[in-house]
Amino acid sequence: SESSSFDLSSSNIAGCIGEVQRAIQYMELNPDANHEKMKDNMLKLKAVFLRFEQYLLNGNTQGTTATREGETSHSGEFIFHLFKEAAGITYTNKDIFLKFVREVGDRIMEFKGNTSSSGTPNLDHFVNCVKKAYGTGTELLALARAKSYRVHMTKVVGSGNGGGYSGGRTISYWCFAPALAMRELSFLKVRSILITSGTLSPLPSFSLELGLHFPVQLENNHVIQPDQIYVRVLGKGVSGKELSSKFGRRDNPEYILELGNTLASLCRVIPGGVLVFFPSYSSMDNCVQSWGGPSARNSGNGGAPSKFFAARKQKSTPKYSFPQVPTHFMTEGASTPWTRLLAKKPIVLEPRSTNDLTDAIAEFKKFISMPKSAGCILMGVCRGKISEGIDFSDDMCRAVIVTGLPFAPYLDPKVKLKREFLDAARATERVRPSDNGGFGE
């Protein structure tokens, strides 16, 4: 659904105006009798974008209620009203308009050459936005597709003094039905569509969301047998205090201390590698610092990131890797959750930079493969770089601890609109929750 959505901002429109003006200047520098009509059309095109820009600056959304932040939401069909009012673009003339915009881009490339010109990225983006809005097929089909979309308009935050495009707006056209993208594939008359993943279950709801019938379905059992795995939700820590990572408690010192002590207690009895996942990098950084570990920020440098999380170029130990430190080498009275963790296993932190990921995983594997290894703790982030695509087999992972899930903000406009769309879709469809978590007739 992301590939069928778009954002169009005031700065994009300003960029379109600049690119058309550049094309006009090229024509003036290269006068030709055949250029007069083209130049006249370019001036008209510039006027269209100036009109669009003014529309966004004025925030012309009559008949709607805006939030305190100036945000407004509309049905998907509103996008056609917006293009007509702001730029005079309709289903009838859209092809003529798009053809001319492409000609402007081609003319700029012709004047300056493919190597010396920056092209027309904003004009290209505008063309793609119009194409996504109207799609292919008849006008009735475009209106039908729009029912699976929502339009959201937000004010652009900026100072107007180089800090942003002050007073402008961003138009978001969000698709909430993945079936639309899949339907485009089916229209291409492809012979077969194969979808494979380890996380497609439950298949009935997945098929319903894509809007396609899959006559051939294969769902295999997990390679790990039930007697080989133990799953447990820990609501309380080692001292009986609540373990809750909901957003309002993530910075609670009592929770952070209880989490660190509980991890240290678990790592004392778990052999091999242990993967620990946090909801976000900031949550992981905060916990590590509060446990007595190093800080991800340099407090003496205006809050700028320190060199702690960056791999050093020398042959010394990278700064995201921390060897095991036996208790008899620790300073007396310096016991913290961090030192207790290091007393059990070495620790490797997921680096923020993708360039350092290979070295971080190599450090983790090195600790695991050491003679008489106690294993290693690898701390990372849900939906981060180590949470998918890496095979942690055998001793590399004997336990996975998830400290919290990164739920999307409940009041985020896109989340709210998606929730409303799904509620409305479920109310109009004859579907009900099935026993296995999907939806059946």
Coordinates of C-alpha atoms in Angstrom, one line a residue:
S1 CA 0.0 0.0 0.0
E2 CA 3.0 2.3 0.5
S3 CA 3.9 2.1 -3.1
S4 CA 0.4 3.4 -4.0
S5 CA 0.5 6.3 -1.6
F6 CA 2.2 9.7 -1.9
D7 CA 3.0 13.0 -0.1
L8 CA 2.9 16.3 -2.0
S9 CA 4.2 19.3 -0.1
S10 CA 4.4 23.0 -0.7
S11 CA 8.1 22.7 -1.2
N12 CA 7.5 20.2 -4.0
I13 CA 5.3 22.7 -5.8
A14 CA 7.8 25.5 -5.2
G15 CA 10.4 23.1 -6.8
C16 CA 8.1 22.6 -9.8
I17 CA 7.8 26.4 -10.3
G18 CA 11.6 26.6 -10.2
E19 CA 12.1 23.9 -12.7
V20 CA 9.6 25.4 -15.1
Q21 CA 11.3 28.8 -14.7
R22 CA 14.6 27.1 -15.5
A23 CA 13.2 25.7 -18.7
I24 CA 11.9 29.2 -19.7
Q25 CA 15.3 30.7 -19.0
Y26 CA 17.0 28.0 -21.2
M27 CA 14.6 28.9 -24.0
E28 CA 15.4 32.6 -23.7
L29 CA 19.1 31.9 -23.8
N30 CA 18.5 29.8 -27.0
P31 CA 16.0 31.8 -29.0
D32 CA 14.3 30.0 -31.8
A33 CA 11.1 30.7 -33.8
N34 CA 9.7 27.4 -32.8
H35 CA 10.2 28.1 -29.1
E36 CA 7.6 30.9 -28.9
K37 CA 4.5 28.6 -28.6
M38 CA 6.4 26.3 -26.2
K39 CA 7.5 29.2 -24.1
D40 CA 3.9 30.5 -23.9
N41 CA 2.7 27.1 -22.7
M42 CA 5.5 27.0 -20.1
L43 CA 4.3 30.3 -18.8
K44 CA 0.8 28.9 -18.5
L45 CA 2.2 25.8 -16.7
K46 CA 4.1 28.1 -14.3
A47 CA 0.8 29.9 -13.6
V48 CA -0.9 26.6 -12.8
F49 CA 1.8 25.7 -10.2
L50 CA 1.6 29.2 -8.7
R51 CA -2.1 28.7 -8.3
F52 CA -1.5 25.3 -6.7
E53 CA 1.0 26.9 -4.3
Q54 CA -1.4 29.6 -3.3
Y55 CA -4.1 27.0 -2.7
L56 CA -1.9 25.2 -0.2
L57 CA -0.8 28.4 1.5
N58 CA -4.4 29.5 2.0
G59 CA -5.4 26.0 3.1
N60 CA -8.7 26.1 1.1
T61 CA -10.6 23.3 2.8
Q62 CA -14.0 24.7 3.1
G63 CA -16.6 22.6 4.9
T64 CA -14.1 20.7 7.0
T65 CA -13.0 20.9 10.6
A66 CA -9.3 21.4 11.3
T67 CA -7.5 20.3 14.4
R68 CA -5.6 22.7 16.6
E69 CA -2.4 21.9 14.6
G70 CA -4.3 22.8 11.4
E71 CA -4.6 19.2 10.1
T72 CA -7.7 18.1 8.1
S73 CA -8.7 14.7 6.9
H74 CA -11.0 13.8 4.0
S75 CA -12.3 10.9 2.0
G76 CA -10.3 9.6 -0.9
E77 CA -12.5 11.2 -3.5
F78 CA -11.4 14.6 -2.1
I79 CA -8.1 14.3 -4.1
F80 CA -10.0 14.9 -7.4
H81 CA -11.7 18.0 -5.9
L82 CA -8.3 19.2 -4.7
F83 CA -6.5 18.8 -8.1
K84 CA -9.4 20.5 -9.9
E85 CA -9.6 23.5 -7.5
A86 CA -5.9 23.9 -7.1
A87 CA -4.6 23.3 -10.6
G88 CA -7.6 22.8 -12.9
I89 CA -6.6 19.1 -13.4
T90 CA -9.5 16.8 -14.1
Y91 CA -9.9 13.2 -15.4
T92 CA -10.6 14.7 -18.9
N93 CA -7.5 16.8 -19.3
K94 CA -5.0 15.0 -17.1
D95 CA -3.3 13.1 -19.9
I96 CA -2.7 16.4 -21.9
F97 CA -1.3 18.0 -18.7
L98 CA 1.0 15.1 -17.9
K99 CA 2.2 14.9 -21.5
F100 CA 3.2 18.6 -21.5
V101 CA 4.9 18.3 -18.1
R102 CA 7.0 15.5 -19.5
E103 CA 7.9 17.6 -22.5
V104 CA 9.2 20.3 -20.2
G105 CA 11.5 17.8 -18.5
D106 CA 12.7 16.5 -21.8
R107 CA 13.4 20.0 -23.0
I108 CA 15.5 20.8 -20.0
M109 CA 17.5 17.7 -20.5
E110 CA 17.9 18.6 -24.2
F111 CA 19.2 22.1 -23.5
K112 CA 21.7 21.2 -20.8
G113 CA 22.5 17.5 -21.6
N114 CA 22.0 14.5 -19.5
T115 CA 25.3 14.9 -17.6
S116 CA 25.2 18.6 -16.7
S117 CA 21.5 18.9 -15.8
S118 CA 20.0 17.9 -12.4
G119 CA 16.8 16.9 -14.2
T120 CA 13.3 17.7 -12.9
P121 CA 12.8 15.7 -9.7
N122 CA 9.9 17.8 -8.5
L123 CA 8.0 17.8 -11.8
D124 CA 8.6 14.0 -12.0
H125 CA 7.2 13.6 -8.5
F126 CA 4.1 15.7 -9.4
V127 CA 3.5 13.5 -12.5
N128 CA 3.7 10.4 -10.3
C129 CA 1.3 11.8 -7.8
V130 CA -1.3 12.6 -10.5
K131 CA -0.9 9.2 -12.0
K132 CA -1.3 7.5 -8.6
A133 CA -4.5 9.5 -7.9
Y134 CA -6.2 8.8 -11.2
G135 CA -4.7 5.4 -11.9
T136 CA -5.5 3.6 -15.2
G137 CA -8.9 2.9 -16.6
T138 CA -12.1 4.8 -16.5
E139 CA -13.2 7.7 -14.3
L140 CA -15.6 5.4 -12.5
L141 CA -12.7 3.0 -11.7
A142 CA -10.7 6.0 -10.4
L143 CA -13.6 6.9 -8.1
A144 CA -13.9 3.3 -6.9
R145 CA -10.2 3.1 -6.1
A146 CA -10.4 6.3 -4.2
K147 CA -12.7 4.7 -1.6
S148 CA -9.7 2.8 -0.4
Y149 CA -7.8 6.0 0.2
R150 CA -7.8 8.9 2.7
V151 CA -6.6 12.5 2.1
H152 CA -4.8 14.2 5.0
M153 CA -3.5 17.7 4.9
T154 CA -0.9 19.0 7.5
K155 CA 0.7 22.4 8.0
V156 CA 4.4 22.5 7.3
V157 CA 6.4 23.6 10.4
G158 CA 9.1 26.1 9.5
S159 CA 10.6 29.4 10.5
G160 CA 10.4 30.9 7.0
N161 CA 14.1 32.0 7.5
G162 CA 15.8 29.0 5.9
G163 CA 14.5 26.6 8.6
G164 CA 11.6 25.3 6.6
Y165 CA 8.8 26.2 4.2
S166 CA 6.7 28.3 6.6
G167 CA 2.9 28.4 6.1
G168 CA 2.8 25.7 3.5
R169 CA 1.0 22.3 3.6
T170 CA 1.6 18.7 2.8
I171 CA -1.0 16.7 1.0
S172 CA -0.9 13.0 1.9
Y173 CA -2.9 10.5 -0.2
W174 CA -2.7 7.3 1.8
C175 CA -3.8 3.9 0.5
F176 CA -5.2 1.6 3.1
A177 CA -6.0 -1.4 0.9
P178 CA -3.0 -3.5 -0.2
A179 CA -5.4 -5.3 -2.5
L180 CA -5.2 -2.3 -4.9
A181 CA -1.5 -2.9 -5.6
M182 CA -2.1 -6.7 -6.0
R183 CA -5.0 -6.0 -8.3
E184 CA -2.7 -4.0 -10.6
L185 CA -0.5 -7.1 -10.9
S186 CA -3.5 -9.3 -11.8
F187 CA -4.5 -6.8 -14.5
L188 CA -1.1 -7.5 -16.2
K189 CA -2.4 -11.0 -16.8
V190 CA 0.5 -12.6 -14.9
R191 CA 0.3 -16.4 -14.9
S192 CA 1.1 -17.0 -11.3
I193 CA 1.6 -14.9 -8.1
L194 CA 3.8 -16.6 -5.5
I195 CA 4.0 -15.2 -2.0
T196 CA 6.4 -16.8 0.5
S197 CA 7.3 -15.8 4.0
G198 CA 7.6 -17.2 7.5
T199 CA 5.0 -14.8 8.9
L200 CA 2.0 -15.0 6.6
S201 CA -0.2 -16.8 9.1
P202 CA -3.2 -16.6 9.5
L203 CA -3.6 -17.2 5.8
P204 CA -7.4 -16.4 5.6
S205 CA -7.0 -12.9 6.8
F206 CA -3.9 -12.4 4.7
S207 CA -5.7 -13.5 1.6
L208 CA -8.7 -11.2 2.4
E209 CA -6.4 -8.2 2.9
L210 CA -4.7 -8.7 -0.5
G211 CA -8.1 -9.3 -2.2
L212 CA -6.9 -12.3 -4.1
H213 CA -7.8 -16.0 -3.9
F214 CA -4.9 -18.4 -3.5
P215 CA -6.1 -21.9 -4.7
V216 CA -2.7 -23.4 -3.6
Q217 CA -1.7 -22.8 0.0
L218 CA 1.1 -24.5 1.9
E219 CA 1.6 -23.9 5.6
N220 CA 4.4 -25.9 7.3
N221 CA 4.9 -26.6 11.0
H222 CA 7.7 -24.8 12.7
V223 CA 11.0 -26.7 12.7
I224 CA 11.2 -26.3 16.5
Q225 CA 9.1 -28.8 18.4
P226 CA 6.8 -27.6 21.3
D227 CA 9.0 -29.4 23.8
Q228 CA 12.0 -27.5 22.6
I229 CA 10.8 -24.0 23.4
Y230 CA 9.6 -22.2 26.4
V231 CA 7.6 -19.0 26.1
R232 CA 6.7 -16.8 29.1
V233 CA 5.4 -13.3 29.7
L234 CA 7.1 -11.8 32.8
G235 CA 4.8 -9.3 34.4
K236 CA 7.1 -8.8 37.4
G237 CA 10.8 -8.7 37.9
V238 CA 13.2 -10.4 40.3
S239 CA 12.1 -8.2 43.2
G240 CA 8.4 -8.4 42.5
K241 CA 8.1 -5.0 40.8
E242 CA 6.0 -4.5 37.7
L243 CA 7.7 -4.9 34.3
S244 CA 5.7 -2.7 31.9
S245 CA 7.3 -1.0 28.9
K246 CA 4.3 1.0 28.0
F247 CA 5.3 4.5 26.7
G248 CA 4.5 6.3 30.0
R249 CA 6.8 3.9 32.0
R250 CA 9.8 3.5 29.7
D251 CA 11.7 6.3 31.5
N252 CA 10.6 5.2 35.0
P253 CA 13.9 4.7 37.0
E254 CA 12.2 1.9 39.0
Y255 CA 11.2 0.0 35.9
I256 CA 14.6 0.4 34.3
L257 CA 16.4 -0.9 37.4
E258 CA 14.0 -3.8 37.7
L259 CA 14.5 -4.7 34.0
G260 CA 18.3 -4.6 34.3
N261 CA 18.4 -6.8 37.5
T262 CA 16.0 -9.2 35.9
L263 CA 18.1 -9.5 32.7
A264 CA 21.2 -10.1 34.9
S265 CA 19.4 -12.8 36.8
L266 CA 18.2 -14.5 33.6
C267 CA 21.6 -14.4 31.9
R268 CA 23.1 -16.1 35.0
V269 CA 21.2 -19.3 34.1
I270 CA 20.8 -19.1 30.3
P271 CA 23.7 -20.6 28.4
G272 CA 25.0 -19.4 25.0
G273 CA 23.8 -16.3 23.2
V274 CA 20.9 -14.1 24.4
L275 CA 19.2 -11.6 22.2
V276 CA 17.6 -8.7 24.0
F277 CA 15.3 -6.4 22.0
F278 CA 14.1 -2.9 22.9
P279 CA 11.3 -0.8 21.4
S280 CA 13.6 1.8 20.0
Y281 CA 17.3 3.0 20.0
S282 CA 16.5 5.8 22.5
S283 CA 15.0 3.2 24.8
M284 CA 18.0 1.0 24.6
D285 CA 20.4 3.9 25.0
N286 CA 18.5 5.1 28.1
C287 CA 18.5 1.7 29.7
V288 CA 22.2 1.1 29.1
Q289 CA 23.1 4.5 30.5
S290 CA 20.8 4.1 33.5
W291 CA 22.3 0.6 34.3
G292 CA 25.7 2.1 34.6
G293 CA 26.9 1.6 31.0
P294 CA 28.3 4.2 28.7
S295 CA 26.1 7.0 27.4
A296 CA 25.2 7.3 23.7
R297 CA 25.5 11.1 24.0
N298 CA 28.3 13.3 25.1
S299 CA 26.8 15.6 27.7
G300 CA 29.7 18.0 27.3
N301 CA 29.2 18.4 23.5
G302 CA 25.8 20.1 23.4
G303 CA 24.0 16.8 23.2
A304 CA 25.8 15.7 20.0
P305 CA 26.4 12.0 19.6
S306 CA 29.6 10.8 21.1
K307 CA 32.1 8.4 19.5
F308 CA 30.9 5.6 21.8
F309 CA 28.6 3.9 19.3
A310 CA 30.9 4.4 16.3
A311 CA 33.5 1.7 15.5
R312 CA 37.0 2.9 16.0
K313 CA 39.3 2.5 13.0
Q314 CA 42.2 1.3 15.1
K315 CA 42.7 -2.4 15.9
S316 CA 41.4 -2.0 19.4
T317 CA 38.0 -3.3 20.5
P318 CA 35.0 -1.5 18.8
K319 CA 33.0 0.7 21.0
Y320 CA 29.8 -1.3 20.6
S321 CA 31.6 -4.4 22.0
F322 CA 32.2 -5.1 25.7
P323 CA 34.1 -8.2 26.9
Q324 CA 33.1 -10.1 29.9
V325 CA 34.5 -8.8 33.2
P326 CA 34.6 -11.4 36.1
T327 CA 33.4 -10.1 39.4
H328 CA 36.8 -10.3 41.1
F329 CA 38.2 -7.7 38.7
M330 CA 35.4 -5.2 39.5
T331 CA 35.8 -2.3 41.9
E332 CA 34.4 -3.0 45.3
G333 CA 31.0 -1.5 45.8
A334 CA 30.6 -0.7 42.1
S335 CA 27.8 -3.3 41.4
T336 CA 25.3 -2.1 38.9
P337 CA 23.0 -3.9 36.5
W338 CA 25.6 -3.3 33.7
T339 CA 28.5 -4.7 35.7
R340 CA 26.4 -7.7 36.8
L341 CA 25.5 -8.3 33.1
L342 CA 29.1 -8.1 32.1
A343 CA 30.0 -10.5 34.9
K344 CA 27.9 -13.2 33.2
K345 CA 28.5 -12.6 29.5
P346 CA 30.1 -10.1 27.2
I347 CA 27.8 -7.6 25.6
V348 CA 27.5 -6.3 22.0
L349 CA 25.1 -3.4 21.1
E350 CA 23.5 -3.0 17.7
P351 CA 25.1 0.0 16.1
R352 CA 23.0 2.7 14.6
S353 CA 25.1 2.8 11.4
T354 CA 24.6 0.0 8.9
N355 CA 28.3 0.3 8.0
D356 CA 29.2 -1.0 11.5
L357 CA 26.7 -3.9 11.5
T358 CA 29.0 -6.5 9.9
D359 CA 31.8 -5.8 12.5
A360 CA 29.2 -5.9 15.4
I361 CA 27.9 -9.3 14.3
A362 CA 31.5 -10.5 13.9
E363 CA 32.3 -9.5 17.5
F364 CA 29.2 -11.3 18.7
K365 CA 30.2 -14.5 16.8
K366 CA 33.8 -14.2 18.2
F367 CA 32.6 -14.2 21.8
I368 CA 30.2 -17.2 21.1
S369 CA 33.0 -19.3 19.5
M370 CA 35.6 -18.7 22.2
P371 CA 36.8 -21.8 24.2
K372 CA 34.7 -22.3 27.3
S373 CA 32.5 -19.3 26.2
A374 CA 29.8 -18.2 28.5
G375 CA 27.9 -16.9 25.5
C376 CA 27.2 -13.3 24.7
I377 CA 24.4 -10.7 25.0
L378 CA 23.4 -9.0 21.8
M379 CA 21.2 -6.0 22.4
G380 CA 19.2 -4.6 19.5
V381 CA 16.0 -2.9 18.5
C382 CA 12.6 -4.3 17.3
R383 CA 12.3 -3.8 13.5
G384 CA 16.0 -2.8 13.5
K385 CA 19.0 -4.3 11.7
I386 CA 19.5 -7.5 13.6
S387 CA 15.8 -8.3 14.2
E388 CA 15.3 -9.8 10.7
G389 CA 17.5 -11.5 8.0
I390 CA 20.2 -12.9 10.3
D391 CA 20.3 -16.6 11.3
F392 CA 21.1 -17.0 15.0
S393 CA 21.4 -20.8 15.1
D394 CA 22.4 -23.1 17.9
D395 CA 24.5 -21.4 20.6
M396 CA 24.2 -18.1 18.9
C397 CA 20.7 -17.8 20.4
R398 CA 19.4 -19.8 23.3
A399 CA 17.0 -17.1 24.4
V400 CA 15.2 -14.1 23.0
I401 CA 14.0 -11.4 25.4
V402 CA 11.7 -8.7 24.1
T403 CA 11.5 -5.8 26.6
G404 CA 8.7 -3.9 24.7
L405 CA 7.0 -3.6 21.3
P406 CA 7.2 -0.5 19.2
F407 CA 3.5 0.2 18.7
A408 CA 2.7 3.1 16.4
P409 CA 1.4 6.3 18.2
Y410 CA -2.3 5.8 18.9
L411 CA -3.1 9.4 17.9
D412 CA -0.9 9.5 14.8
P413 CA -3.1 10.7 11.9
K414 CA -2.2 7.8 9.6
V415 CA -2.8 5.2 12.4
K416 CA -6.1 6.9 13.3
L417 CA -7.3 7.0 9.7
K418 CA -6.2 3.4 9.1
R419 CA -8.1 2.2 12.2
E420 CA -11.3 4.1 11.0
F421 CA -10.9 2.6 7.5
L422 CA -10.6 -0.9 8.8
D423 CA -13.6 -0.5 11.2
A424 CA -15.7 0.8 8.3
A425 CA -14.6 -2.0 6.0
R426 CA -15.4 -4.6 8.7
A427 CA -18.8 -3.1 9.3
T428 CA -19.8 -3.3 5.7
E429 CA -18.3 -6.8 5.0
R430 CA -19.9 -10.0 6.3
V431 CA -16.9 -11.2 8.2
R432 CA -16.3 -12.2 11.7
P433 CA -13.2 -13.2 13.7
S434 CA -12.3 -16.8 13.3
D435 CA -10.9 -19.1 15.9
N436 CA -7.4 -19.0 14.5
G437 CA -7.2 -15.2 14.5
G438 CA -8.2 -14.6 10.8
F439 CA -11.5 -13.7 9.3
G440 CA -14.0 -16.2 7.8
E441 CA -17.5 -16.1 6.4

